[in-house]
């Protein structure tokens, strides 16, 4: 069932592996969305996953596509986002690791990812993962050549309940090593909002399992932040606009 070359994996009718909105934005912020899309290459069918499960958090970061566009408009920033589902390949994971193409996610089996051989895995990497990261690298390089500063903003969302445990946070600010000062200032800024529960490296902590920020921000010495917003807060356009307003203000203050 799996296609064996990149060209076979993405047919002429399949969409490109990433989207770039407001490419000429002059803001210092570069917005990225590793899990913004839910598309599956036509050659892979539905991966054996039900339509309902393909709309769950296991398939995409709910709300990030709209949130990224709203932020891009407010800030005049480019938004570069993945189009394909994280079930096909997770672009925030090392592509050589098994969890980049999971066989189970939050209790749901992914039959189309079982028994993938090296050739099938390479086809997904070459068609989806590599072009996405090449695009991020190219944008950063071009901005640097143009003398334009870049702060890398990685947008994600999280489910309010995981494994039966409620997560109380409205938003989480993730950081690790490198130029983490921007993330820490943004954390401080968001905590000034009365009524917001702001997590510091929760519900996830940035570590060696992350791929995008360590690959692009750390070696280029870029200020960065990874932002996790509750999915039920950005599940519609009005919520996305509200959170874009809140986050843009905190980002500007953190500068």
JSON list of C-alpha atoms in Angstrom, two decimals, residues 46-50 53 56 58 87 102-114:
[
{"chain": "A", "resi": 46, "resn": "UNK", "atom": "CA", "xyz": [-6.61, 6.89, 5.12]},
{"chain": "A", "resi": 47, "resn": "UNK", "atom": "CA", "xyz": [-3.77, 4.97, 6.85]},
{"chain": "A", "resi": 48, "resn": "UNK", "atom": "CA", "xyz": [-6.50, 2.71, 8.22]},
{"chain": "A", "resi": 49, "resn": "UNK", "atom": "CA", "xyz": [-7.63, 5.50, 10.58]},
{"chain": "A", "resi": 50, "resn": "UNK", "atom": "CA", "xyz": [-11.28, 6.49, 10.93]},
{"chain": "A", "resi": 53, "resn": "UNK", "atom": "CA", "xyz": [-9.73, 9.95, 14.55]},
{"chain": "A", "resi": 56, "resn": "UNK", "atom": "CA", "xyz": [-8.40, 14.40, 16.63]},
{"chain": "A", "resi": 58, "resn": "UNK", "atom": "CA", "xyz": [-3.40, 12.64, 17.12]},
{"chain": "A", "resi": 87, "resn": "UNK", "atom": "CA", "xyz": [0.31, 10.53, 11.38]},
{"chain": "A", "resi": 102, "resn": "UNK", "atom": "CA", "xyz": [3.84, 6.04, 14.92]},
{"chain": "A", "resi": 103, "resn": "UNK", "atom": "CA", "xyz": [1.97, 2.76, 14.83]},
{"chain": "A", "resi": 104, "resn": "UNK", "atom": "CA", "xyz": [-0.14, 3.82, 17.84]},
{"chain": "A", "resi": 105, "resn": "UNK", "atom": "CA", "xyz": [-1.09, 7.34, 18.99]},
{"chain": "A", "resi": 106, "resn": "UNK", "atom": "CA", "xyz": [-3.09, 8.02, 22.17]},
{"chain": "A", "resi": 107, "resn": "UNK", "atom": "CA", "xyz": [-4.51, 4.50, 22.06]},
{"chain": "A", "resi": 108, "resn": "UNK", "atom": "CA", "xyz": [-5.44, 4.58, 18.37]},
{"chain": "A", "resi": 109, "resn": "UNK", "atom": "CA", "xyz": [-3.72, 2.14, 16.05]},
{"chain": "A", "resi": 110, "resn": "UNK", "atom": "CA", "xyz": [-2.31, 3.43, 12.76]},
{"chain": "A", "resi": 111, "resn": "UNK", "atom": "CA", "xyz": [-2.40, 0.34, 10.50]},
{"chain": "A", "resi": 112, "resn": "UNK", "atom": "CA", "xyz": [-0.87, 2.20, 7.55]},
{"chain": "A", "resi": 113, "resn": "UNK", "atom": "CA", "xyz": [2.31, 2.77, 9.57]},
{"chain": "A", "resi": 114, "resn": "UNK", "atom": "CA", "xyz": [2.84, -0.85, 10.54]}
]
